[in-house]
Amino acid sequence: PEEHASQHDSYLETYVTTGIKKVLGVGRKLRGKKSDGSFFGLYLSLSESRIGNDIFFTGILRDLSAQEEENDRMMSILTSAVDPIVQITKDGIIQLVNAACCKVFMYLENELVGQNVKILMPAEHANYHDSYLNNYITTGVKKVLGVGRKLRGRRSNGSTFSLYLTLSEAKIGQDIFFTGILRDLSAEEQENERMLAILTSAVDPIVQINERGIIQLVNPACCNVFQYQDSELVGQNVKILMPAEHANMHDSYLMNYLTTGVKKVLGVGRQLRGRRSDGSMFSIYLTLSEARIGKRVFYAGHMRDLSAEEQEQERMMSILSSAVDPIVQINEKGIIQMVNNACCQVFKYQDVDLVGQNVKILMPEEHASQHDSYLETYVTTGIKKVLGVGRKLRGKKSDGSFFGLYLSLSESRIGNDIFFTGILR
């Protein structure tokens, strides 16, 4: 090509005149020009021979076209890779960066090539990088080569971000090069922050444990409800939040699930007791889910503090139990679920004698014999005949005696269950 051709005669003349060898015996890469004017890479080794007074030069050339094409192909792969790639020398000097690397770190290519790779690191990594390289070159002990790890990167504007780095080594002749393939974790980091924001702002307590029951994460609501600081819970066994009757068995529950794979409580909500830092107990509703990350297993518990509901129930129960009129609640089968003190007193029964019995126990035979069919008809047809309507009936006491009473009946539905409450006078 012209850049070599225009100088070649002078090269020859200089050598013949001075005898100073510059390229003889030294292989080097050049460009050749074909008859069609196209150029290609070649490797030239040049020797001299003298025959009489004549000097001859012999060039042995190796066509590098195939190698050049392969290099171009590899370079196209590198430059088009979506993940950042950077190659450095054993001294940490950047030899190559791809477009993704420039984009992620917010540099131009010519701002990076020739610079020490420390330019891409925050100070806590940069300050030690030269010594890491020197230590490896000196000892040959591999600490990070071939091992992926999470690090921080530093952009041109000084901001830092998470990245995942895998590092490999290549030896070309006497030279050593290190190639880093990076994955920008910014999006994952933002998603993690978003999820953490959801967890921390959740009004219900959330706790995450590993397969050994060790707490990995708690949200502020959990700390608030159980009356602990975050630092007092993370790293502790979750049994710290349980009364003894649950805590004593929890490790065996975990081990049994990991061994058998049989799900007994996963995905099923249930009511339990929680234990606060002061030792006091309260009711919670727990739903448990499982997550597998790689080979690790985590369990997340979403809890609802039932203290307020419990207090409300106790308040309602105190109203019912202190009411002067008898009150009785039954289910759709007629089985007594609850009676108050006035009911027990009027009918001359103990609470335990009534709960679990059919309400017919409180009726004379003429009503008792028809009651099951009344209930069945209503549940089947939905036609209300006595609900919401007060009426006079006869009641039967435990001693078999009868008395007049006035009954008003109401209905309540809790989930799929139907309950009927009778207030009697």
CSV table of C-alpha atoms in Angstrom, one decimal:
chain,number,residue,atom,x,y,z
A,1,PRO,CA,0.0,0.0,0.0
A,2,GLU,CA,1.1,3.6,-0.6
A,3,GLU,CA,2.2,4.3,3.0
A,4,HIS,CA,4.9,1.6,2.7
A,5,ALA,CA,5.6,1.8,-1.1
A,6,SER,CA,6.6,5.5,-0.9
A,7,GLN,CA,9.3,4.8,1.7
A,8,HIS,CA,10.6,1.4,0.5
A,9,ASP,CA,13.4,2.6,-1.9
A,10,SER,CA,14.9,4.8,0.8
A,11,TYR,CA,14.8,1.9,3.3
A,12,LEU,CA,16.8,-0.2,0.9
A,13,GLU,CA,19.2,2.5,0.0
A,14,THR,CA,19.8,3.3,3.7
A,15,TYR,CA,20.6,-0.3,4.5
A,16,VAL,CA,22.9,-0.8,1.5
A,17,THR,CA,24.7,2.4,2.4
A,18,THR,CA,25.0,2.0,6.2
A,19,GLY,CA,24.7,-1.7,6.7
A,20,ILE,CA,22.5,-1.1,9.7
A,21,LYS,CA,19.9,-3.8,10.0
A,22,LYS,CA,16.5,-2.7,11.2
A,23,VAL,CA,14.1,-5.3,9.8
A,24,LEU,CA,16.3,-8.2,8.7
A,25,GLY,CA,15.7,-11.2,10.9
A,26,VAL,CA,12.8,-9.6,12.6
A,27,GLY,CA,9.3,-10.8,11.9
A,28,ARG,CA,6.6,-8.1,11.7
A,29,LYS,CA,3.0,-7.5,10.6
A,30,LEU,CA,2.3,-5.5,7.5
A,31,ARG,CA,-0.3,-4.9,4.9
A,32,GLY,CA,-0.2,-6.3,1.3
A,33,LYS,CA,-1.9,-5.0,-1.8
A,34,LYS,CA,-3.6,-7.3,-4.2
A,35,SER,CA,-3.9,-6.8,-8.0
A,36,ASP,CA,-7.5,-5.6,-7.5
A,37,GLY,CA,-6.3,-2.9,-5.1
A,38,SER,CA,-7.6,-4.6,-1.9
A,39,PHE,CA,-5.4,-4.9,1.1
A,40,PHE,CA,-4.9,-7.8,3.6
A,41,GLY,CA,-2.8,-8.5,6.6
A,42,LEU,CA,0.4,-10.5,6.3
A,43,TYR,CA,3.4,-11.5,8.5
A,44,LEU,CA,6.8,-10.9,6.9
A,45,SER,CA,10.1,-12.3,7.9
A,46,LEU,CA,13.1,-11.0,5.9
A,47,SER,CA,16.5,-12.5,5.3
A,48,GLU,CA,19.6,-11.4,3.3
A,49,SER,CA,22.0,-13.3,1.1
A,50,ARG,CA,25.1,-12.2,-0.8
A,51,ILE,CA,26.2,-13.9,-4.0
A,52,GLY,CA,29.4,-12.4,-5.2
A,53,ASN,CA,28.9,-8.7,-5.1
A,54,ASP,CA,25.2,-9.0,-5.4
A,55,ILE,CA,22.8,-8.6,-2.5
A,56,PHE,CA,19.4,-10.4,-2.4
A,57,PHE,CA,16.6,-10.1,0.1
A,58,THR,CA,14.1,-12.9,0.6
A,59,GLY,CA,10.8,-12.3,2.2
A,60,ILE,CA,8.7,-15.2,3.6
A,61,LEU,CA,5.1,-14.0,4.1
A,62,ARG,CA,2.2,-15.6,5.9
A,63,ASP,CA,-1.3,-14.5,4.8
A,64,LEU,CA,-3.2,-13.3,7.9
A,65,SER,CA,-6.5,-12.9,6.1
A,66,ALA,CA,-8.2,-15.8,7.9
A,67,GLN,CA,-6.8,-14.7,11.3
A,68,GLU,CA,-7.8,-11.1,10.6
A,69,GLU,CA,-11.4,-12.2,9.7
A,70,GLU,CA,-11.6,-14.2,12.9
A,71,ASN,CA,-10.3,-11.2,14.9
A,72,ASP,CA,-12.9,-9.1,13.2
A,73,ARG,CA,-15.6,-11.6,14.1
A,74,MET,CA,-14.5,-11.8,17.7
A,75,MET,CA,-14.3,-8.0,17.9
A,76,SER,CA,-17.8,-7.7,16.5
A,77,ILE,CA,-19.0,-10.1,19.2
A,78,LEU,CA,-17.2,-8.0,21.9
A,79,THR,CA,-18.4,-4.7,20.6
A,80,SER,CA,-22.0,-5.9,20.2
A,81,ALA,CA,-22.2,-7.7,23.6
A,82,VAL,CA,-24.9,-6.2,25.8
A,83,ASP,CA,-22.8,-6.7,28.9
A,84,PRO,CA,-19.7,-4.4,29.6
A,85,ILE,CA,-16.4,-6.0,28.7
A,86,VAL,CA,-13.0,-4.6,29.6
A,87,GLN,CA,-9.5,-6.0,29.0
A,88,ILE,CA,-6.4,-4.9,30.9
A,89,THR,CA,-2.7,-5.7,31.0
A,90,LYS,CA,-0.9,-7.2,34.0
A,91,ASP,CA,-0.2,-3.5,35.0
A,92,GLY,CA,-3.9,-2.7,35.1
A,93,ILE,CA,-3.8,-0.6,31.9
A,94,ILE,CA,-7.0,-0.8,29.8
A,95,GLN,CA,-6.4,-2.3,26.3
A,96,LEU,CA,-10.0,-2.7,25.2
A,97,VAL,CA,-13.5,-1.7,26.1
A,98,ASN,CA,-16.7,-2.4,24.3
A,99,ALA,CA,-19.6,0.0,23.6
A,100,ALA,CA,-21.7,-1.4,26.5
A,101,CYS,CA,-18.8,-0.7,28.9
A,102,CYS,CA,-18.6,2.9,27.7
A,103,LYS,CA,-22.4,3.3,28.0
A,104,VAL,CA,-22.6,1.9,31.5
A,105,PHE,CA,-19.6,3.8,32.9
A,106,MET,CA,-20.5,6.9,30.8
A,107,TYR,CA,-17.1,7.3,29.1
A,108,LEU,CA,-15.9,7.6,25.5
A,109,GLU,CA,-13.6,4.7,24.4
A,110,ASN,CA,-10.6,7.0,24.0
A,111,GLU,CA,-11.1,8.2,27.6
A,112,LEU,CA,-10.6,4.7,28.9
A,113,VAL,CA,-8.1,2.9,26.7
A,114,GLY,CA,-4.6,3.5,28.0
A,115,GLN,CA,-5.9,4.5,31.5
A,116,ASN,CA,-5.5,2.4,34.6
A,117,VAL,CA,-8.7,0.3,35.2
A,118,LYS,CA,-8.9,1.9,38.7
A,119,ILE,CA,-10.7,4.8,36.9
A,120,LEU,CA,-13.8,2.5,36.9
A,121,MET,CA,-13.6,1.7,40.7
A,122,PRO,CA,-14.6,3.5,43.9
A,123,ALA,CA,-11.7,4.4,46.2
A,124,GLU,CA,-12.2,1.4,48.5
A,125,HIS,CA,-11.4,-1.0,45.6
A,126,ALA,CA,-9.1,1.3,43.6
A,127,ASN,CA,-6.6,1.8,46.4
A,128,TYR,CA,-5.8,-1.9,46.6
A,129,HIS,CA,-6.1,-3.0,42.9
A,130,ASP,CA,-2.4,-2.6,41.9
A,131,SER,CA,-1.3,-4.6,44.9
A,132,TYR,CA,-3.8,-7.4,44.0
A,133,LEU,CA,-2.4,-7.6,40.5
A,134,ASN,CA,1.2,-7.5,41.7
A,135,ASN,CA,0.4,-10.2,44.3
A,136,TYR,CA,-1.1,-12.5,41.6
A,137,ILE,CA,1.8,-11.9,39.1
A,138,THR,CA,4.3,-12.7,41.9
A,139,THR,CA,2.7,-15.7,43.5
A,140,GLY,CA,0.4,-17.1,40.8
A,141,VAL,CA,-2.3,-17.7,43.5
A,142,LYS,CA,-5.7,-17.3,42.0
A,143,LYS,CA,-8.2,-15.6,44.3
A,144,VAL,CA,-10.7,-14.0,42.0
A,145,LEU,CA,-10.0,-15.5,38.6
A,146,GLY,CA,-12.9,-17.6,37.4
A,147,VAL,CA,-15.0,-16.6,40.4
A,148,GLY,CA,-18.0,-14.3,39.9
A,149,ARG,CA,-18.5,-11.7,42.6
A,150,LYS,CA,-20.5,-8.6,43.3
A,151,LEU,CA,-18.7,-5.3,43.4
A,152,ARG,CA,-19.3,-1.5,43.0
A,153,GLY,CA,-18.4,0.4,39.8
A,154,ARG,CA,-17.8,4.1,39.5
A,155,ARG,CA,-19.2,6.1,36.6
A,156,SER,CA,-17.5,9.2,35.0
A,157,ASN,CA,-19.8,11.5,37.1
A,158,GLY,CA,-18.6,9.9,40.3
A,159,SER,CA,-21.8,7.9,41.0
A,160,THR,CA,-21.4,4.3,42.0
A,161,PHE,CA,-23.6,1.2,41.1
A,162,SER,CA,-23.6,-2.5,41.7
A,163,LEU,CA,-22.1,-4.9,39.2
A,164,TYR,CA,-21.3,-8.6,38.9
A,165,LEU,CA,-17.8,-9.3,37.7
A,166,THR,CA,-16.3,-12.5,36.2
A,167,LEU,CA,-12.6,-12.3,35.5
A,168,SER,CA,-10.5,-14.5,33.1
A,169,GLU,CA,-6.8,-14.6,32.2
A,170,ALA,CA,-5.2,-14.9,28.8
A,171,LYS,CA,-1.4,-15.3,28.0
A,172,ILE,CA,-0.2,-14.2,24.6
A,173,GLY,CA,3.5,-14.9,24.3
A,174,GLN,CA,5.1,-13.3,27.4
A,175,ASP,CA,2.2,-10.9,28.0
A,176,ILE,CA,-0.7,-11.5,30.4
A,177,PHE,CA,-4.1,-10.0,29.9
A,178,PHE,CA,-7.2,-10.0,32.1
A,179,THR,CA,-10.7,-9.8,30.7
A,180,GLY,CA,-13.6,-8.7,32.9
A,181,ILE,CA,-17.2,-9.4,31.8
A,182,LEU,CA,-19.5,-7.2,33.9
A,183,ARG,CA,-23.3,-7.3,34.5
A,184,ASP,CA,-24.9,-4.0,35.5
A,185,LEU,CA,-27.0,-4.7,38.5
A,186,SER,CA,-28.6,-1.2,38.6
A,187,ALA,CA,-32.0,-2.4,37.5
A,188,GLU,CA,-32.0,-5.3,40.0
A,189,GLU,CA,-30.8,-2.9,42.7
A,190,GLN,CA,-33.7,-0.5,41.9
A,191,GLU,CA,-36.2,-3.4,42.0
A,192,ASN,CA,-34.7,-4.6,45.3
A,193,GLU,CA,-35.1,-1.1,46.7
A,194,ARG,CA,-38.7,-0.9,45.4
A,195,MET,CA,-39.5,-4.3,47.0
A,196,LEU,CA,-37.8,-3.3,50.2
A,197,ALA,CA,-39.8,0.0,50.2
A,198,ILE,CA,-43.0,-2.1,49.9
A,199,LEU,CA,-42.0,-4.4,52.8
A,200,THR,CA,-40.9,-1.6,55.1
A,201,SER,CA,-44.1,0.4,54.5
A,202,ALA,CA,-46.4,-2.6,54.9
A,203,VAL,CA,-48.7,-2.1,57.8
A,204,ASP,CA,-48.7,-5.8,58.6
A,205,PRO,CA,-45.7,-7.6,60.2
A,206,ILE,CA,-43.5,-9.5,57.7
A,207,VAL,CA,-40.6,-11.7,58.7
A,208,GLN,CA,-38.3,-13.8,56.5
A,209,ILE,CA,-36.3,-16.8,57.7
A,210,ASN,CA,-33.9,-19.3,56.1
A,211,GLU,CA,-34.2,-23.1,56.2
A,212,ARG,CA,-32.7,-23.2,59.7
A,213,GLY,CA,-35.2,-20.7,61.1
A,214,ILE,CA,-32.8,-17.8,61.3
A,215,ILE,CA,-34.4,-14.4,60.7
A,216,GLN,CA,-33.1,-12.7,57.6
A,217,LEU,CA,-35.4,-9.7,57.4
A,218,VAL,CA,-38.1,-8.0,59.4
A,219,ASN,CA,-40.1,-4.9,58.5
A,220,PRO,CA,-40.8,-2.0,60.9
A,221,ALA,CA,-44.4,-3.2,61.5
A,222,CYS,CA,-42.9,-6.5,62.8
A,223,CYS,CA,-40.6,-4.7,65.1
A,224,ASN,CA,-43.4,-2.4,66.3
A,225,VAL,CA,-45.8,-5.3,67.0
A,226,PHE,CA,-43.3,-7.6,68.7
A,227,GLN,CA,-41.6,-4.6,70.5
A,228,TYR,CA,-38.1,-5.3,69.2
A,229,GLN,CA,-35.4,-3.4,67.3
A,230,ASP,CA,-34.5,-4.7,63.9
A,231,SER,CA,-30.9,-5.5,65.1
A,232,GLU,CA,-32.4,-7.6,68.0
A,233,LEU,CA,-34.2,-9.9,65.6
A,234,VAL,CA,-32.1,-10.4,62.4
A,235,GLY,CA,-29.7,-13.3,63.0
A,236,GLN,CA,-31.9,-14.8,65.8
A,237,ASN,CA,-34.0,-17.9,65.5
A,238,VAL,CA,-37.6,-17.0,64.8
A,239,LYS,CA,-38.6,-19.0,67.9
A,240,ILE,CA,-37.9,-15.8,69.8
A,241,LEU,CA,-41.3,-14.6,68.5
A,242,MET,CA,-43.2,-17.7,69.7
A,243,PRO,CA,-44.6,-18.9,73.0
A,244,ALA,CA,-42.8,-22.1,74.3
A,245,GLU,CA,-45.5,-24.5,73.1
A,246,HIS,CA,-44.8,-23.5,69.5
A,247,ALA,CA,-41.1,-22.7,69.9
A,248,ASN,CA,-40.1,-26.1,71.2
A,249,MET,CA,-41.4,-27.8,68.1
A,250,HIS,CA,-40.5,-25.3,65.4
A,251,ASP,CA,-37.0,-26.7,64.4
A,252,SER,CA,-38.5,-30.1,64.0
A,253,TYR,CA,-41.3,-28.7,61.8
A,254,LEU,CA,-38.7,-27.1,59.5
A,255,MET,CA,-36.5,-30.2,59.3
A,256,ASN,CA,-39.5,-32.4,58.6
A,257,TYR,CA,-40.5,-30.3,55.7
A,258,LEU,CA,-37.0,-30.1,54.2
A,259,THR,CA,-36.7,-33.9,54.5
A,260,THR,CA,-40.1,-34.9,53.2
A,261,GLY,CA,-41.2,-32.0,51.1
A,262,VAL,CA,-44.8,-32.4,52.5
A,263,LYS,CA,-46.4,-29.0,52.9
A,264,LYS,CA,-48.6,-28.7,56.0
A,265,VAL,CA,-48.7,-25.0,56.6
A,266,LEU,CA,-47.3,-23.4,53.5
A,267,GLY,CA,-50.0,-21.4,51.7
A,268,VAL,CA,-52.5,-22.0,54.5
A,269,GLY,CA,-53.5,-19.1,56.8
A,270,ARG,CA,-53.9,-20.0,60.5
A,271,GLN,CA,-54.3,-18.3,63.8
A,272,LEU,CA,-51.4,-18.6,66.3
A,273,ARG,CA,-50.0,-16.8,69.3
A,274,GLY,CA,-47.1,-14.4,69.2
A,275,ARG,CA,-44.7,-13.5,72.0
A,276,ARG,CA,-43.6,-9.9,72.5
A,277,SER,CA,-40.2,-8.9,73.9
A,278,ASP,CA,-41.8,-8.3,77.3
A,279,GLY,CA,-43.1,-11.9,77.3
A,280,SER,CA,-46.7,-11.0,76.8
A,281,MET,CA,-48.7,-13.0,74.3
A,282,PHE,CA,-51.2,-11.9,71.6
A,283,SER,CA,-53.1,-13.5,68.7
A,284,ILE,CA,-51.8,-13.3,65.1
A,285,TYR,CA,-53.0,-14.7,61.8
A,286,LEU,CA,-50.1,-16.1,59.8
A,287,THR,CA,-49.8,-17.0,56.1
A,288,LEU,CA,-46.5,-18.6,55.1
A,289,SER,CA,-44.9,-18.8,51.7
A,290,GLU,CA,-41.7,-20.3,50.3
A,291,ALA,CA,-39.0,-18.9,48.0
A,292,ARG,CA,-36.0,-20.7,46.5
A,293,ILE,CA,-33.0,-18.7,45.4
A,294,GLY,CA,-30.4,-20.9,43.9
A,295,LYS,CA,-30.0,-23.8,46.3
A,296,ARG,CA,-31.2,-21.8,49.3
A,297,VAL,CA,-34.7,-21.9,50.8
A,298,PHE,CA,-36.4,-19.0,52.4
A,299,TYR,CA,-39.8,-18.7,54.1
A,300,ALA,CA,-41.7,-15.4,54.4
A,301,GLY,CA,-44.4,-15.0,57.0
A,302,HIS,CA,-47.0,-12.4,56.6
A,303,MET,CA,-48.8,-11.7,59.9
A,304,ARG,CA,-51.9,-9.8,60.9
A,305,ASP,CA,-52.0,-8.6,64.5
A,306,LEU,CA,-55.3,-9.7,65.9
A,307,SER,CA,-54.9,-7.8,69.2
A,308,ALA,CA,-57.5,-5.2,68.2
A,309,GLU,CA,-60.0,-7.9,67.1
A,310,GLU,CA,-59.3,-9.9,70.2
A,311,GLN,CA,-60.0,-6.8,72.4
A,312,GLU,CA,-63.2,-6.1,70.4
A,313,GLN,CA,-64.2,-9.7,70.9
A,314,GLU,CA,-63.5,-9.5,74.6
A,315,ARG,CA,-65.5,-6.3,74.7
A,316,MET,CA,-68.4,-7.8,72.9
A,317,MET,CA,-68.2,-10.9,75.0
A,318,SER,CA,-68.3,-8.8,78.2
A,319,ILE,CA,-71.5,-7.1,76.8
A,320,LEU,CA,-73.1,-10.4,76.0
A,321,SER,CA,-72.1,-12.1,79.3
A,322,SER,CA,-73.3,-9.1,81.4
A,323,ALA,CA,-76.6,-8.7,79.5
A,324,VAL,CA,-79.6,-9.2,81.7
A,325,ASP,CA,-81.5,-11.0,79.0
A,326,PRO,CA,-80.6,-14.6,77.9
A,327,ILE,CA,-78.6,-14.8,74.7
A,328,VAL,CA,-77.8,-18.0,72.7
A,329,GLN,CA,-76.0,-18.4,69.4
A,330,ILE,CA,-76.3,-21.5,67.2
A,331,ASN,CA,-74.9,-22.6,63.8
A,332,GLU,CA,-76.9,-23.7,60.8
A,333,LYS,CA,-77.1,-27.2,62.2
A,334,GLY,CA,-78.7,-25.9,65.4
A,335,ILE,CA,-75.6,-26.6,67.5
A,336,ILE,CA,-75.1,-24.1,70.4
A,337,GLN,CA,-71.9,-22.0,69.9
A,338,MET,CA,-72.3,-19.6,72.8
A,339,VAL,CA,-74.6,-18.8,75.7
A,340,ASN,CA,-74.3,-15.9,78.2
A,341,ASN,CA,-74.6,-16.0,82.0
A,342,ALA,CA,-78.3,-14.9,81.9
A,343,CYS,CA,-79.2,-17.8,79.6
A,344,CYS,CA,-77.5,-20.3,82.0
A,345,GLN,CA,-79.2,-18.8,84.9
A,346,VAL,CA,-82.7,-18.8,83.4
A,347,PHE,CA,-82.5,-22.3,81.9
A,348,LYS,CA,-80.6,-23.6,85.0
A,349,TYR,CA,-77.6,-25.0,83.1
A,350,GLN,CA,-73.8,-24.6,83.3
A,351,ASP,CA,-72.2,-23.1,80.2
A,352,VAL,CA,-70.4,-26.4,79.5
A,353,ASP,CA,-73.7,-28.3,79.6
A,354,LEU,CA,-75.0,-26.2,76.7
A,355,VAL,CA,-72.2,-25.4,74.3
A,356,GLY,CA,-71.9,-28.1,71.7
A,357,GLN,CA,-75.5,-29.4,72.3
A,358,ASN,CA,-78.4,-29.0,69.9
A,359,VAL,CA,-80.5,-25.9,70.9
A,360,LYS,CA,-83.5,-28.3,71.0
A,361,ILE,CA,-82.4,-29.0,74.6
A,362,LEU,CA,-84.0,-25.7,75.6
A,363,MET,CA,-87.4,-26.4,73.9
A,364,PRO,CA,-90.5,-28.3,74.8
A,365,GLU,CA,-91.1,-31.3,72.5
A,366,GLU,CA,-93.7,-29.6,70.2
A,367,HIS,CA,-91.0,-27.1,69.1
A,368,ALA,CA,-88.0,-29.4,69.4
A,369,SER,CA,-89.4,-32.0,67.0
A,370,GLN,CA,-89.8,-29.5,64.2
A,371,HIS,CA,-86.7,-27.3,64.7
A,372,ASP,CA,-84.2,-29.2,62.5
A,373,SER,CA,-86.6,-29.0,59.6
A,374,TYR,CA,-87.1,-25.3,60.1
A,375,LEU,CA,-83.4,-24.7,59.9
A,376,GLU,CA,-83.0,-26.9,56.9
A,377,THR,CA,-85.8,-25.2,55.0
A,378,TYR,CA,-84.4,-21.8,55.6
A,379,VAL,CA,-80.8,-22.7,54.6
A,380,THR,CA,-82.2,-24.4,51.4
A,381,THR,CA,-84.8,-21.8,50.4
A,382,GLY,CA,-83.5,-18.6,52.0
A,383,ILE,CA,-87.1,-17.7,52.9
A,384,LYS,CA,-87.2,-15.8,56.1
A,385,LYS,CA,-90.2,-16.6,58.4
A,386,VAL,CA,-89.0,-15.9,61.9
A,387,LEU,CA,-85.8,-13.9,61.4
A,388,GLY,CA,-86.2,-10.3,62.5
A,389,VAL,CA,-89.7,-11.0,63.9
A,390,GLY,CA,-90.2,-11.2,67.7
A,391,ARG,CA,-92.6,-13.9,69.0
A,392,LYS,CA,-93.7,-15.6,72.1
A,393,LEU,CA,-92.6,-19.2,72.8
A,394,ARG,CA,-92.1,-21.7,75.6
A,395,GLY,CA,-88.7,-22.6,77.1
A,396,LYS,CA,-87.6,-25.8,78.9
A,397,LYS,CA,-85.4,-25.6,81.9
A,398,SER,CA,-82.9,-28.3,83.0
A,399,ASP,CA,-85.4,-29.6,85.6
A,400,GLY,CA,-88.0,-30.2,82.8
A,401,SER,CA,-90.2,-27.2,83.8
A,402,PHE,CA,-91.5,-24.8,81.2
A,403,PHE,CA,-91.8,-21.0,81.1
A,404,GLY,CA,-92.9,-18.3,78.7
A,405,LEU,CA,-90.3,-16.3,76.8
A,406,TYR,CA,-90.2,-13.7,74.0
A,407,LEU,CA,-87.6,-14.5,71.3
A,408,SER,CA,-86.1,-12.2,68.7
A,409,LEU,CA,-83.8,-14.0,66.2
A,410,SER,CA,-81.0,-12.5,63.9
A,411,GLU,CA,-78.6,-14.0,61.4
A,412,SER,CA,-74.9,-13.4,60.7
A,413,ARG,CA,-72.6,-14.8,58.1
A,414,ILE,CA,-68.9,-15.3,58.7
A,415,GLY,CA,-67.2,-16.5,55.6
A,416,ASN,CA,-69.3,-19.5,54.4
A,417,ASP,CA,-70.7,-20.1,57.9
A,418,ILE,CA,-74.2,-19.1,59.0
A,419,PHE,CA,-75.0,-18.3,62.7
A,420,PHE,CA,-78.3,-17.4,64.3
A,421,THR,CA,-78.4,-15.4,67.6
A,422,GLY,CA,-81.5,-15.4,69.8
A,423,ILE,CA,-82.1,-12.8,72.4
A,424,LEU,CA,-84.8,-14.0,74.9
A,425,ARG,CA,-86.8,-12.2,77.5
